mmCIF file of C-alpha atoms in Angstrom:
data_model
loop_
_atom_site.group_PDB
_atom_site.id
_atom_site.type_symbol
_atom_site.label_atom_id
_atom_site.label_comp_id
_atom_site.label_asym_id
_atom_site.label_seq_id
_atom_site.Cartn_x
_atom_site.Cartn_y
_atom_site.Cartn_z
ATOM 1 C CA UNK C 497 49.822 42.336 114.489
ATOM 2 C CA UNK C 498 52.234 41.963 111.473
ATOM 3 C CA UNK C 499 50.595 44.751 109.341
ATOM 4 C CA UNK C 500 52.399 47.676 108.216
ATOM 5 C CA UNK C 501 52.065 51.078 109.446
ATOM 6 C CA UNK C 502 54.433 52.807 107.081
ATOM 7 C CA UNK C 503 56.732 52.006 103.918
ATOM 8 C CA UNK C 504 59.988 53.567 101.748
ATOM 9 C CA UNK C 505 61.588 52.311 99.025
ATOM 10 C CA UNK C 506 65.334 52.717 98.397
ATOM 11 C CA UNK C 507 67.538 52.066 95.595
ATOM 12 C CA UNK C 508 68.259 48.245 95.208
ATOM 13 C CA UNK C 509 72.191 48.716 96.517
ATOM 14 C CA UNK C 510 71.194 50.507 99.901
ATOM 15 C CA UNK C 511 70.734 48.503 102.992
ATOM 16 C CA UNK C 512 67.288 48.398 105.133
ATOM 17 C CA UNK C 513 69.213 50.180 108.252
ATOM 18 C CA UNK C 514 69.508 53.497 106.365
ATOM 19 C CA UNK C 515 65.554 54.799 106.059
ATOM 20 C CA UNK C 516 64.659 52.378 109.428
ATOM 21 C CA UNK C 517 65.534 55.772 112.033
ATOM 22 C CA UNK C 518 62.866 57.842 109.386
ATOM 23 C CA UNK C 519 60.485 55.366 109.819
ATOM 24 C CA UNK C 520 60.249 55.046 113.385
ATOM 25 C CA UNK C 521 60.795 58.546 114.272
ATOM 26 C CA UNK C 522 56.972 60.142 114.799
ATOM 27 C CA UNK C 523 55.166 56.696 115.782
ATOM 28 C CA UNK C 524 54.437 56.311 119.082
ATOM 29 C CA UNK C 525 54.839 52.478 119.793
ATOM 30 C CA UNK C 526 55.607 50.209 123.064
ATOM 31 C CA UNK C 527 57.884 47.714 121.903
ATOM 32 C CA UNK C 528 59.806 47.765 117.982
ATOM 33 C CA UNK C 529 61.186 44.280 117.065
ATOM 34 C CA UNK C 530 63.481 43.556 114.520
ATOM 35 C CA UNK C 531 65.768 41.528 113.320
ATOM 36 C CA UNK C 532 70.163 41.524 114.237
ATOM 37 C CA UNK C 533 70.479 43.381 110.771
ATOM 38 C CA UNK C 534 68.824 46.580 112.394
ATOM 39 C CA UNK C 535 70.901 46.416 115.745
ATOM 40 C CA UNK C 536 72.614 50.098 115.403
ATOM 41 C CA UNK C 537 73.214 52.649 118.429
ATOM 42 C CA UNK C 538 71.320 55.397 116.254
ATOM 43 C CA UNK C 539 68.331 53.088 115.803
ATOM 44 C CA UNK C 540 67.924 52.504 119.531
ATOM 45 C CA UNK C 541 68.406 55.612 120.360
ATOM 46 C CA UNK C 542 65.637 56.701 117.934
ATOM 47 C CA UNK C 543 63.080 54.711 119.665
ATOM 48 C CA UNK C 544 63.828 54.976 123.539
ATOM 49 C CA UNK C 545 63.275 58.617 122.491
ATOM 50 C CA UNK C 546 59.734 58.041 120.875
ATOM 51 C CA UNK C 547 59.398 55.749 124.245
ATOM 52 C CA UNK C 548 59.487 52.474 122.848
ATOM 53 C CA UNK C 549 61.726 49.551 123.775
ATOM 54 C CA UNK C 550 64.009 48.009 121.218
ATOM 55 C CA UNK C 551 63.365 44.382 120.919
ATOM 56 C CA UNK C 552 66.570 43.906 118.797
ATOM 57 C CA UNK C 553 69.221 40.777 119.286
ATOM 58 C CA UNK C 554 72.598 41.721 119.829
ATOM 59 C CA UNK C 555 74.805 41.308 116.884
ATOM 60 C CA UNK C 556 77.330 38.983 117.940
ATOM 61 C CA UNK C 557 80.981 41.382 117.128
ATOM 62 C CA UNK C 558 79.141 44.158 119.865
ATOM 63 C CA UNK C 559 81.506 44.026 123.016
ATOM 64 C CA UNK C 560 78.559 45.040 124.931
ATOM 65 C CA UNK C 561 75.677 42.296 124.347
ATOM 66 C CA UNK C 562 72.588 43.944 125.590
ATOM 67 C CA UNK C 563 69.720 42.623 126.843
ATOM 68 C CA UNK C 564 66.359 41.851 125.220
ATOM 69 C CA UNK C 565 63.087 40.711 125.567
ATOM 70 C CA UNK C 566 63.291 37.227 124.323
ATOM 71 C CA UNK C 567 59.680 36.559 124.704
ATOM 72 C CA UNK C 568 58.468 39.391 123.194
ATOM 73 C CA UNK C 569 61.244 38.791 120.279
ATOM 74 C CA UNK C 570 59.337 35.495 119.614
ATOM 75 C CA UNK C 571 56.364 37.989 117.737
ATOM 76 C CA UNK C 572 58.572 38.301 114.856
ATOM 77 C CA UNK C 573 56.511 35.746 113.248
ATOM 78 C CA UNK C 574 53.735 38.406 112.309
ATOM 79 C CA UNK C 575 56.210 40.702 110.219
ATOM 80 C CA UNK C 576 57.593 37.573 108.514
ATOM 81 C CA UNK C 577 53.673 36.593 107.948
ATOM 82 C CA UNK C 578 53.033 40.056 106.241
ATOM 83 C CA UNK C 579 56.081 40.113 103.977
ATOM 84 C CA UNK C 580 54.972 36.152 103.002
ATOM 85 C CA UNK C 581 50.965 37.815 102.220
ATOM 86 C CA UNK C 582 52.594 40.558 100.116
ATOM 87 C CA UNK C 583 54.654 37.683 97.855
ATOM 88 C CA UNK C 584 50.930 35.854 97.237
ATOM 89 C CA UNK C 585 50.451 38.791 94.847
ATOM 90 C CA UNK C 586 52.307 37.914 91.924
ATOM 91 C CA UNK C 587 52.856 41.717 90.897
ATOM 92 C CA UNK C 588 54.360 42.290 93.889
ATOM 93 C CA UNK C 589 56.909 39.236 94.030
ATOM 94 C CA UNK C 590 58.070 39.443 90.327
ATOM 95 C CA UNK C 591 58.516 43.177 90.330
ATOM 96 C CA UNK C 592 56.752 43.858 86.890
ATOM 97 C CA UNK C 593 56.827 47.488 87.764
ATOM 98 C CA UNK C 594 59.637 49.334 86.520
ATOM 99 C CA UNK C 595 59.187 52.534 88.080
ATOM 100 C CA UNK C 596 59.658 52.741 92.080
ATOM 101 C CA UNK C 597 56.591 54.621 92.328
ATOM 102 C CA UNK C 598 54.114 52.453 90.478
ATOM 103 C CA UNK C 599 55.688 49.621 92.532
ATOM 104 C CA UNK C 600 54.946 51.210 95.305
ATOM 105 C CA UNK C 601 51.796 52.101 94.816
ATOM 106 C CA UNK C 602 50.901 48.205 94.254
ATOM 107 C CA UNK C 603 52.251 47.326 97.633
ATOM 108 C CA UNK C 604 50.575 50.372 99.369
ATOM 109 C CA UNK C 605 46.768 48.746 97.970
ATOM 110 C CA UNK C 606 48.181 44.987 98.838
ATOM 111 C CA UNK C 607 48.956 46.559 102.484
ATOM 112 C CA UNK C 608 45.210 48.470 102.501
ATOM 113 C CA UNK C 609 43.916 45.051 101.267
ATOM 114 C CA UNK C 610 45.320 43.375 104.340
ATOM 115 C CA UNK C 611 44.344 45.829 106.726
ATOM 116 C CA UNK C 612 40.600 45.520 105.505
ATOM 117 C CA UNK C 613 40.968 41.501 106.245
#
C-alpha cells in the first residue's frame, strides 16, 4: 500500500543500494518493487531467498535483460505517494534537524501518523 515497513539513514554521499539488502533481509513479502537504481545481482538474490519476486527493471548496460512483471511494476505509484506525504511535513522536507537521529525520529512519527490514517 505505499507505507513503510522499515527505515535507515545513511550518510548524505552513500547511495540507496548499499543498506537496501539489510532492509529486505527478515521480511517476508510476495513481490518487492523498485526502481532501475536498485537493479543489483546481490539485491535479487536477497529476496528470491526471503521468497519474494523482484519487480525491478533491467538497467539498460545488463547484457542479460531480465524479465519483470510490468503490471505489477505499475504499483510504484504508492511508494512515490508515501515519499510525496512525508514532504507535506515541512520538518521533514527542509531537514531542520541536524542530528541523523532526531531526523529520524521525525520521520518514524510522520510514518506512524500515516499508518493510523
Amino acid at each position: 500500500l505505499g507505507l513503510p515497513v522499515r527505515f535507515e539513514i545513511g550518510p548524505g554521499q552513500q547511495n540507496d543500494m548499499a543498506p537496501a539488502c539489510g532492509l529486505v533481509t527478515g521480511l517476508a513479502s510476495g513481490k518487492v518493487i523498485a526502481d532501475r537504481a536498485y537493479d543489483a545481482n546481490s539485491l535479487h538474490d536477497t529476496i528470491l531467498d526471503e521468497g519474494g519476486q523482484p519487480v525491478i527493471p533491467p538497467r539498460r548496460h545488463r547484457k542479460y535483460q531480465h524479465s519483470y512483471d510490468k503490471i505489477a511494476y505499475r504499483q510504484r505509484w504508492g511508494i512515490e505517494g508515501f515519499f510525496a506525504k512525508l514532504k507535506q511535513w515541512r520538518r521533514i522536507a527542509t531537514r531542520y534537524d541536524k542530528l541523523a537521529a532526531t531526523f529520524l525520529g521525525f520521520v518514524k512519527l510522520v510514518s506512524i501518523m500515516l499508518w493510523l490514517k
